[in-house]
């Protein structure tokens, strides 16, 4: 994929942990992270790629269950410090929370004009049948790919996994079993990997990613937020007590179908505490595919009247990280609600 007349591309691998580099503890049988050199030893063929590869390793490799705002800022700082020295970045990360990290980075990396591609695997790279080797090679080659004018083909945060390159803030982990672990139900893949790599022409047409402002990393995130999936039988008093918790700064509400929720007076009254306390509430659907359309059913008009923001086709992962990012900017309630409903990084479809 790297074009012949182009100078060798320089890619920095940021290794955070995850199954891709794990080994089995002989005593307990549990998988735990392994050193980076072991990962490269398992792939001597990497040297034959037409890419200059360097690496940065987290001081403590983690299972991605332990990833969060602190880790996202750490990744962001590594990219910021090395931004001018590299043509692209490949982040090795566990699959469990990869969709959250990719979404968070998509907001935090402002005016990004280079590829940041996350990948990992379902089986450790040292295992013969591992999906890690193909995922890593594909991610590196995609990060090194350029268009006819020598610009990086990818100029956003993506996830390369299985046979696809996805926009990072559009995916959800849907399988703990399959090598195609991620689903991007509301947005097409940016590339498909088979015998050939088929790029989606939309990548080149996306003028938004031809940024002219200087790159910077936003590092303050508000983590006092909550995802709450409503369910039949949810007790309004429990909802009320959550909303009365003074630590709470933002709520992502997982609703039914096209954004519907109970209409009882008790439920509406409990939810109204959010507006009184100026806590932004973002409505996302519990369905894997499709969009919130507040006002389509009577069962969502009450939410609109309470100032709940229509999350359209946002994934839950993108919704909660967008909330953390906007609240972290120190914006007031009205400004956060307004920005939540706007497309900032291609994360939602606004018709
Ligand atoms: N528990 C692992 C992690 O997310 C799973 C994986 O990498 O696939 O770190």
Short mmCIF file of C-alpha atoms and ligand atoms in Angstrom, two decimals:
data_model
loop_
_atom_site.label_atom_id
_atom_site.label_comp_id
_atom_site.label_asym_id
_atom_site.label_seq_id
_atom_site.Cartn_x
_atom_site.Cartn_y
_atom_site.Cartn_z
CA UNK A 1 0.00 0.00 0.00
CA UNK A 2 2.92 2.39 0.56
CA UNK A 3 3.58 4.02 -2.82
CA UNK A 4 6.90 3.18 -4.41
CA UNK A 5 8.14 6.72 -5.08
CA UNK A 6 7.27 7.90 -1.57
CA UNK A 7 9.96 8.10 1.12
CA UNK A 8 9.66 5.42 3.79
CA UNK A 9 6.84 6.32 6.19
CA UNK A 10 7.57 6.58 9.90
CA UNK A 11 5.03 5.00 12.23
CA UNK A 12 5.06 5.01 16.03
CA UNK A 13 3.46 2.02 17.75
CA UNK A 14 2.00 2.91 21.14
CA UNK A 15 1.63 -0.31 23.14
CA UNK A 16 -0.85 -0.08 26.02
CA UNK A 17 -1.52 -3.79 26.66
CA UNK A 18 -4.46 -6.04 25.79
CA UNK A 19 -4.70 -9.63 24.63
CA UNK A 20 -2.48 -9.05 21.59
CA UNK A 21 0.63 -9.05 23.80
CA UNK A 22 -0.56 -11.32 26.59
CA UNK A 23 0.89 -14.64 27.74
CA UNK A 24 -0.69 -17.34 29.85
CA UNK A 25 0.43 -17.56 33.48
CA UNK A 26 1.50 -21.18 33.93
CA UNK A 27 0.29 -21.22 37.57
CA UNK A 28 -3.17 -19.65 37.21
CA UNK A 29 -3.88 -20.12 33.50
CA UNK A 30 -4.99 -16.46 33.30
CA UNK A 31 -3.81 -14.16 30.49
CA UNK A 32 -1.76 -11.14 31.52
CA UNK A 33 0.17 -8.49 29.56
CA UNK A 34 3.68 -9.26 28.32
CA UNK A 35 6.66 -7.06 27.38
CA UNK A 36 6.72 -5.38 23.96
CA UNK A 37 9.92 -7.07 22.76
CA UNK A 38 8.10 -10.40 23.07
CA UNK A 39 5.47 -9.07 20.75
CA UNK A 40 7.99 -8.00 18.13
CA UNK A 41 9.86 -11.32 18.48
CA UNK A 42 6.63 -13.08 17.57
CA UNK A 43 6.57 -11.07 14.33
CA UNK A 44 10.05 -10.98 12.78
CA UNK A 45 8.37 -10.32 9.41
CA UNK A 46 7.56 -6.74 10.49
CA UNK A 47 11.09 -5.74 9.47
CA UNK A 48 10.31 -6.58 5.83
CA UNK A 49 7.55 -3.95 5.67
CA UNK A 50 8.49 -0.83 3.78
CA UNK A 51 7.85 1.19 6.97
CA UNK A 52 10.15 2.61 9.61
CA UNK A 53 8.65 1.42 12.91
CA UNK A 54 9.42 2.79 16.37
CA UNK A 55 7.62 2.00 19.58
CA UNK A 56 6.51 3.50 22.86
CA UNK A 57 5.43 1.16 25.62
CA UNK A 58 3.17 2.06 28.57
CA UNK A 59 5.22 1.75 31.79
CA UNK A 60 2.56 -0.65 33.09
CA UNK A 61 0.83 -2.70 30.44
CA UNK A 62 -2.87 -3.01 31.15
CA UNK A 63 -5.89 -5.07 30.37
CA UNK A 64 -8.17 -2.51 28.74
CA UNK A 65 -10.66 -2.99 31.59
CA UNK A 66 -8.32 -0.63 33.45
CA UNK A 67 -8.22 1.97 30.66
CA UNK A 68 -9.94 5.31 31.28
CA UNK A 69 -9.43 9.08 31.10
CA UNK A 70 -5.95 8.87 32.64
CA UNK A 71 -4.82 6.35 30.05
CA UNK A 72 -6.45 8.33 27.21
CA UNK A 73 -4.53 11.44 28.27
CA UNK A 74 -1.35 9.34 28.44
CA UNK A 75 -1.88 8.14 24.84
CA UNK A 76 -2.74 11.71 23.78
CA UNK A 77 0.47 13.09 25.32
CA UNK A 78 2.61 10.46 23.57
CA UNK A 79 1.00 11.35 20.25
CA UNK A 80 1.37 15.08 20.93
CA UNK A 81 5.06 14.78 21.81
CA UNK A 82 5.77 12.72 18.70
CA UNK A 83 3.29 14.31 16.29
CA UNK A 84 5.82 16.11 14.12
CA UNK A 85 8.30 13.23 14.04
CA UNK A 86 5.96 10.54 12.69
CA UNK A 87 3.62 10.08 9.76
CA UNK A 88 1.14 8.06 11.77
CA UNK A 89 0.39 6.18 14.97
CA UNK A 90 -0.77 2.63 15.69
CA UNK A 91 -2.15 2.08 19.19
CA UNK A 92 -2.14 -1.51 20.48
CA UNK A 93 -5.03 -1.86 22.90
CA UNK A 94 -7.30 -4.47 24.43
CA UNK A 95 -10.56 -5.01 22.61
CA UNK A 96 -12.85 -4.74 25.65
CA UNK A 97 -12.76 -0.94 25.82
CA UNK A 98 -11.18 -0.14 22.46
CA UNK A 99 -14.38 1.53 21.23
CA UNK A 100 -14.36 3.89 24.24
CA UNK A 101 -10.69 4.80 23.77
CA UNK A 102 -11.12 5.35 20.02
CA UNK A 103 -14.14 7.57 20.68
CA UNK A 104 -12.40 9.53 23.43
CA UNK A 105 -9.31 10.11 21.29
CA UNK A 106 -11.43 11.22 18.36
CA UNK A 107 -12.65 14.15 20.49
CA UNK A 108 -9.42 14.84 22.37
CA UNK A 109 -7.12 14.94 19.31
CA UNK A 110 -8.18 18.30 17.91
CA UNK A 111 -7.31 19.19 14.29
CA UNK A 112 -5.86 15.75 13.69
CA UNK A 113 -4.35 15.43 10.20
CA UNK A 114 -2.52 12.10 10.58
CA UNK A 115 -3.68 8.52 11.07
CA UNK A 116 -4.21 7.22 14.59
CA UNK A 117 -5.21 3.58 14.20
CA UNK A 118 -6.11 1.33 17.11
CA UNK A 119 -5.84 -2.42 16.87
CA UNK A 120 -5.50 -5.50 19.05
CA UNK A 121 -6.61 -9.09 18.86
CA UNK A 122 -8.86 -11.76 20.26
CA UNK A 123 -5.98 -14.26 20.61
CA UNK A 124 -2.45 -13.42 21.83
CA UNK A 125 0.05 -12.85 19.04
CA UNK A 126 2.18 -15.76 20.26
CA UNK A 127 -0.66 -18.20 19.57
CA UNK A 128 -0.38 -19.85 16.15
CA UNK A 129 -3.96 -19.03 15.12
CA UNK A 130 -3.78 -15.45 16.41
CA UNK A 131 -5.64 -12.72 14.58
CA UNK A 132 -3.08 -10.26 16.01
CA UNK A 133 -0.52 -10.61 13.23
CA UNK A 134 -2.91 -9.70 10.42
CA UNK A 135 -4.48 -6.91 12.47
CA UNK A 136 -1.11 -5.34 13.27
CA UNK A 137 0.23 -5.57 9.70
CA UNK A 138 -3.02 -4.15 8.29
CA UNK A 139 -3.02 -1.29 10.80
CA UNK A 140 0.61 -0.43 10.03
CA UNK A 141 0.07 -0.52 6.27
CA UNK A 142 -3.05 1.61 6.51
CA UNK A 143 -1.30 4.13 8.76
CA UNK A 144 1.47 4.33 6.15
CA UNK A 145 -0.84 4.72 3.15
CA UNK A 146 -0.83 7.97 1.22
CA UNK A 147 -3.04 9.43 -1.48
CA UNK A 148 -1.88 10.64 -4.89
CA UNK A 149 -0.72 13.92 -3.42
CA UNK A 150 1.37 12.20 -0.77
CA UNK A 151 -1.04 13.05 2.08
CA UNK A 152 -1.99 10.38 4.61
CA UNK A 153 -5.07 8.54 3.36
CA UNK A 154 -6.40 8.31 6.92
CA UNK A 155 -6.58 11.58 8.84
CA UNK A 156 -8.68 10.58 11.83
CA UNK A 157 -8.91 8.07 14.68
CA UNK A 158 -9.79 4.62 13.35
CA UNK A 159 -9.94 1.02 14.47
CA UNK A 160 -8.48 -1.66 12.20
CA UNK A 161 -9.85 -5.05 13.12
CA UNK A 162 -10.79 -8.24 11.29
CA UNK A 163 -11.38 -7.35 7.69
CA UNK A 164 -12.19 -3.67 8.19
CA UNK A 165 -11.00 -0.18 8.95
CA UNK A 166 -13.67 1.64 10.95
CA UNK A 167 -14.19 5.22 12.06
CA UNK A 168 -13.20 4.94 15.73
CA UNK A 169 -16.20 6.73 17.20
CA UNK A 170 -18.73 4.59 15.30
CA UNK A 171 -17.98 1.13 16.64
CA UNK A 172 -19.09 -1.21 19.38
CA UNK A 173 -17.52 -4.48 20.49
CA UNK A 174 -20.24 -7.00 19.76
CA UNK A 175 -18.43 -10.33 19.88
CA UNK A 176 -16.18 -11.88 22.51
CA UNK A 177 -15.67 -14.80 20.15
CA UNK A 178 -15.35 -13.75 16.52
CA UNK A 179 -12.24 -12.36 14.85
CA UNK A 180 -14.52 -9.64 13.47
CA UNK A 181 -15.29 -8.36 16.96
CA UNK A 182 -16.54 -4.87 16.11
CA UNK A 183 -19.72 -3.58 14.57
CA UNK A 184 -20.19 -0.22 12.89
CA UNK A 185 -23.92 -0.54 12.29
CA UNK A 186 -24.71 3.07 11.41
CA UNK A 187 -21.65 3.99 9.37
CA UNK A 188 -19.85 2.20 6.53
CA UNK A 189 -16.32 0.83 6.89
CA UNK A 190 -13.62 3.21 5.65
CA UNK A 191 -11.76 0.31 4.07
CA UNK A 192 -12.24 -3.44 3.59
CA UNK A 193 -9.26 -5.74 3.69
CA UNK A 194 -9.25 -8.83 1.51
CA UNK A 195 -6.85 -9.87 -1.23
CA UNK A 196 -6.86 -6.15 -2.00
CA UNK A 197 -7.58 -3.21 0.26
CA UNK A 198 -10.72 -1.47 -0.92
CA UNK A 199 -10.79 2.11 0.33
CA UNK A 200 -14.09 3.84 0.74
CA UNK A 201 -14.03 6.89 -1.59
CA UNK A 202 -15.68 8.87 1.21
CA UNK A 203 -12.25 9.06 2.91
CA UNK A 204 -10.85 11.24 0.15
CA UNK A 205 -13.96 13.37 -0.11
CA UNK A 206 -13.92 14.16 3.60
CA UNK A 207 -12.60 17.71 3.33
CA UNK A 208 -13.29 18.23 7.02
CA UNK A 209 -10.18 16.21 7.82
CA UNK A 210 -7.98 18.52 5.71
CA UNK A 211 -7.41 20.74 8.72
CA UNK A 212 -5.38 23.90 8.73
CA UNK A 213 -5.48 24.67 12.44
CA UNK A 214 -2.58 23.45 14.59
CA UNK A 215 -2.95 20.00 16.15
CA UNK A 216 -3.51 19.90 19.89
CA UNK A 217 -4.62 17.42 22.50
CA UNK A 218 -7.44 18.28 24.90
CA UNK A 219 -6.48 16.76 28.24
CA UNK A 220 -9.22 17.66 30.72
CA UNK A 221 -12.10 15.22 30.85
CA UNK A 222 -15.04 15.20 33.28
CA UNK A 223 -15.44 11.64 34.49
CA UNK A 224 -18.37 12.22 36.87
CA UNK A 225 -20.79 10.94 34.27
CA UNK A 226 -23.02 7.89 34.10
CA UNK A 227 -24.54 5.61 31.47
CA UNK A 228 -27.97 4.46 32.56
CA UNK A 229 -29.87 1.87 30.56
CA UNK A 230 -33.57 2.14 31.32
CA UNK A 231 -35.50 -1.10 31.73
CA UNK A 232 -39.07 -2.15 32.38
CA UNK A 233 -39.72 -1.92 36.10
CA UNK A 234 -37.10 0.78 36.76
CA UNK A 235 -38.11 2.47 39.98
CA UNK A 236 -38.40 6.28 39.64
CA UNK A 237 -37.12 6.78 43.19
CA UNK A 238 -33.84 5.04 42.24
CA UNK A 239 -33.52 7.30 39.20
CA UNK A 240 -34.24 10.33 41.35
CA UNK A 241 -31.60 9.43 43.92
CA UNK A 242 -29.00 8.96 41.17
CA UNK A 243 -29.82 12.40 39.76
CA UNK A 244 -29.69 13.96 43.22
CA UNK A 245 -26.12 12.70 43.73
CA UNK A 246 -24.09 15.90 43.77
CA UNK A 247 -21.11 14.13 42.13
CA UNK A 248 -23.09 13.54 38.94
CA UNK A 249 -22.32 15.99 36.11
CA UNK A 250 -23.77 14.31 33.03
CA UNK A 251 -26.04 11.38 32.11
CA UNK A 252 -26.22 9.18 29.01
CA UNK A 253 -29.67 7.60 28.96
CA UNK A 254 -29.97 4.33 27.02
CA UNK A 255 -33.58 4.28 25.83
CA UNK A 256 -35.79 1.90 23.86
CA UNK A 257 -36.01 1.83 20.06
CA UNK A 258 -36.08 5.30 18.53
CA UNK A 259 -35.52 6.98 21.88
CA UNK A 260 -38.55 6.03 23.96
CA UNK A 261 -38.88 5.90 27.74
CA UNK A 262 -41.63 5.41 30.34
CA UNK A 263 -44.24 8.18 30.31
CA UNK A 264 -45.48 7.84 33.90
CA UNK A 265 -45.67 10.99 35.96
CA UNK A 266 -43.31 9.51 38.55
CA UNK A 267 -40.63 8.77 35.93
CA UNK A 268 -40.92 12.20 34.29
CA UNK A 269 -40.79 13.90 37.65
CA UNK A 270 -37.69 11.94 38.67
CA UNK A 271 -35.94 12.78 35.39
CA UNK A 272 -36.84 16.46 35.72
CA UNK A 273 -34.32 16.64 38.60
CA UNK A 274 -31.60 16.60 35.91
CA UNK A 275 -32.82 19.82 34.35
CA UNK A 276 -33.32 21.48 37.71
CA UNK A 277 -29.74 20.59 38.60
CA UNK A 278 -28.51 21.53 35.07
CA UNK A 279 -27.18 18.05 34.39
CA UNK A 280 -27.07 17.40 30.61
CA UNK A 281 -28.91 14.20 29.60
CA UNK A 282 -28.10 12.59 26.25
CA UNK A 283 -30.56 10.12 24.73
CA UNK A 284 -29.06 7.12 22.88
CA UNK A 285 -30.85 4.02 21.74
CA UNK A 286 -30.27 0.59 23.25
CA UNK A 287 -30.57 -0.85 19.72
CA UNK A 288 -27.32 -1.69 17.93
CA UNK A 289 -28.61 -0.16 14.70
CA UNK A 290 -30.72 2.88 13.91
CA UNK A 291 -31.25 6.24 15.47
CA UNK A 292 -33.05 8.13 18.18
CA UNK A 293 -35.84 10.28 16.73
CA UNK A 294 -37.29 12.21 19.63
CA UNK A 295 -40.89 13.12 19.04
CA UNK A 296 -41.58 10.23 16.66
CA UNK A 297 -43.59 8.48 19.39
CA UNK A 298 -45.50 10.09 22.22
CA UNK A 299 -43.19 8.05 24.47
CA UNK A 300 -40.30 10.38 23.70
CA UNK A 301 -41.94 13.81 23.63
CA UNK A 302 -41.74 14.01 27.43
CA UNK A 303 -37.94 13.65 27.16
CA UNK A 304 -37.73 16.48 24.66
CA UNK A 305 -39.82 18.66 26.95
CA UNK A 306 -37.33 17.97 29.74
CA UNK A 307 -34.43 19.25 27.62
CA UNK A 308 -32.99 15.77 26.98
CA UNK A 309 -30.63 15.93 23.97
CA UNK A 310 -31.37 13.76 20.92
CA UNK A 311 -28.28 11.54 20.50
CA UNK A 312 -29.38 10.44 17.02
CA UNK A 313 -27.26 7.44 15.96
CA UNK A 314 -24.44 7.91 18.48
CA UNK A 315 -22.99 4.78 19.98
CA UNK A 316 -23.06 4.65 23.76
CA UNK A 317 -19.25 4.71 23.71
CA UNK A 318 -19.17 7.90 21.64
CA UNK A 319 -21.95 9.45 23.73
CA UNK A 320 -20.25 9.03 27.10
CA UNK A 321 -16.82 10.17 25.88
CA UNK A 322 -18.35 13.16 24.09
CA UNK A 323 -20.06 14.08 27.36
CA UNK A 324 -16.74 13.80 29.25
CA UNK A 325 -14.97 15.92 26.62
CA UNK A 326 -17.56 18.71 26.49
CA UNK A 327 -18.01 18.90 30.26
CA UNK A 328 -14.21 18.89 30.56
CA UNK A 329 -14.15 22.06 28.46
CA UNK A 330 -15.93 23.86 31.28
CA UNK A 331 -18.86 24.89 29.06
CA UNK A 332 -22.15 25.82 30.69
CA UNK A 333 -25.26 23.59 30.61
CA UNK A 334 -26.77 25.21 27.50
CA UNK A 335 -23.52 25.08 25.53
CA UNK A 336 -22.88 21.44 26.46
CA UNK A 337 -26.45 20.46 25.46
CA UNK A 338 -26.07 22.30 22.14
CA UNK A 339 -22.71 20.71 21.29
CA UNK A 340 -23.91 17.24 22.32
CA UNK A 341 -26.53 17.46 19.58
CA UNK A 342 -24.02 18.53 16.91
CA UNK A 343 -21.67 16.38 14.86
CA UNK A 344 -18.12 17.18 16.01
CA UNK A 345 -15.96 14.37 14.53
CA UNK A 346 -18.21 12.38 12.24
CA UNK A 347 -19.62 10.53 15.26
CA UNK A 348 -23.29 11.18 14.47
CA UNK A 349 -25.46 11.47 11.38
CA UNK A 350 -27.19 14.86 11.29
CA UNK A 351 -29.84 15.05 8.59
N1 LIG B 1 -9.42 -8.25 28.31
C1 LIG B 1 -8.70 -7.93 27.10
C2 LIG B 1 -8.52 -6.42 27.05
O1 LIG B 1 -9.42 -5.74 26.66
C3 LIG B 1 -9.43 -8.41 25.90
C4 LIG B 1 -8.74 -8.17 24.58
O2 LIG B 1 -7.73 -7.54 24.45
O3 LIG B 1 -9.27 -8.68 23.57
O4 LIG B 1 -7.49 -5.93 27.43
#
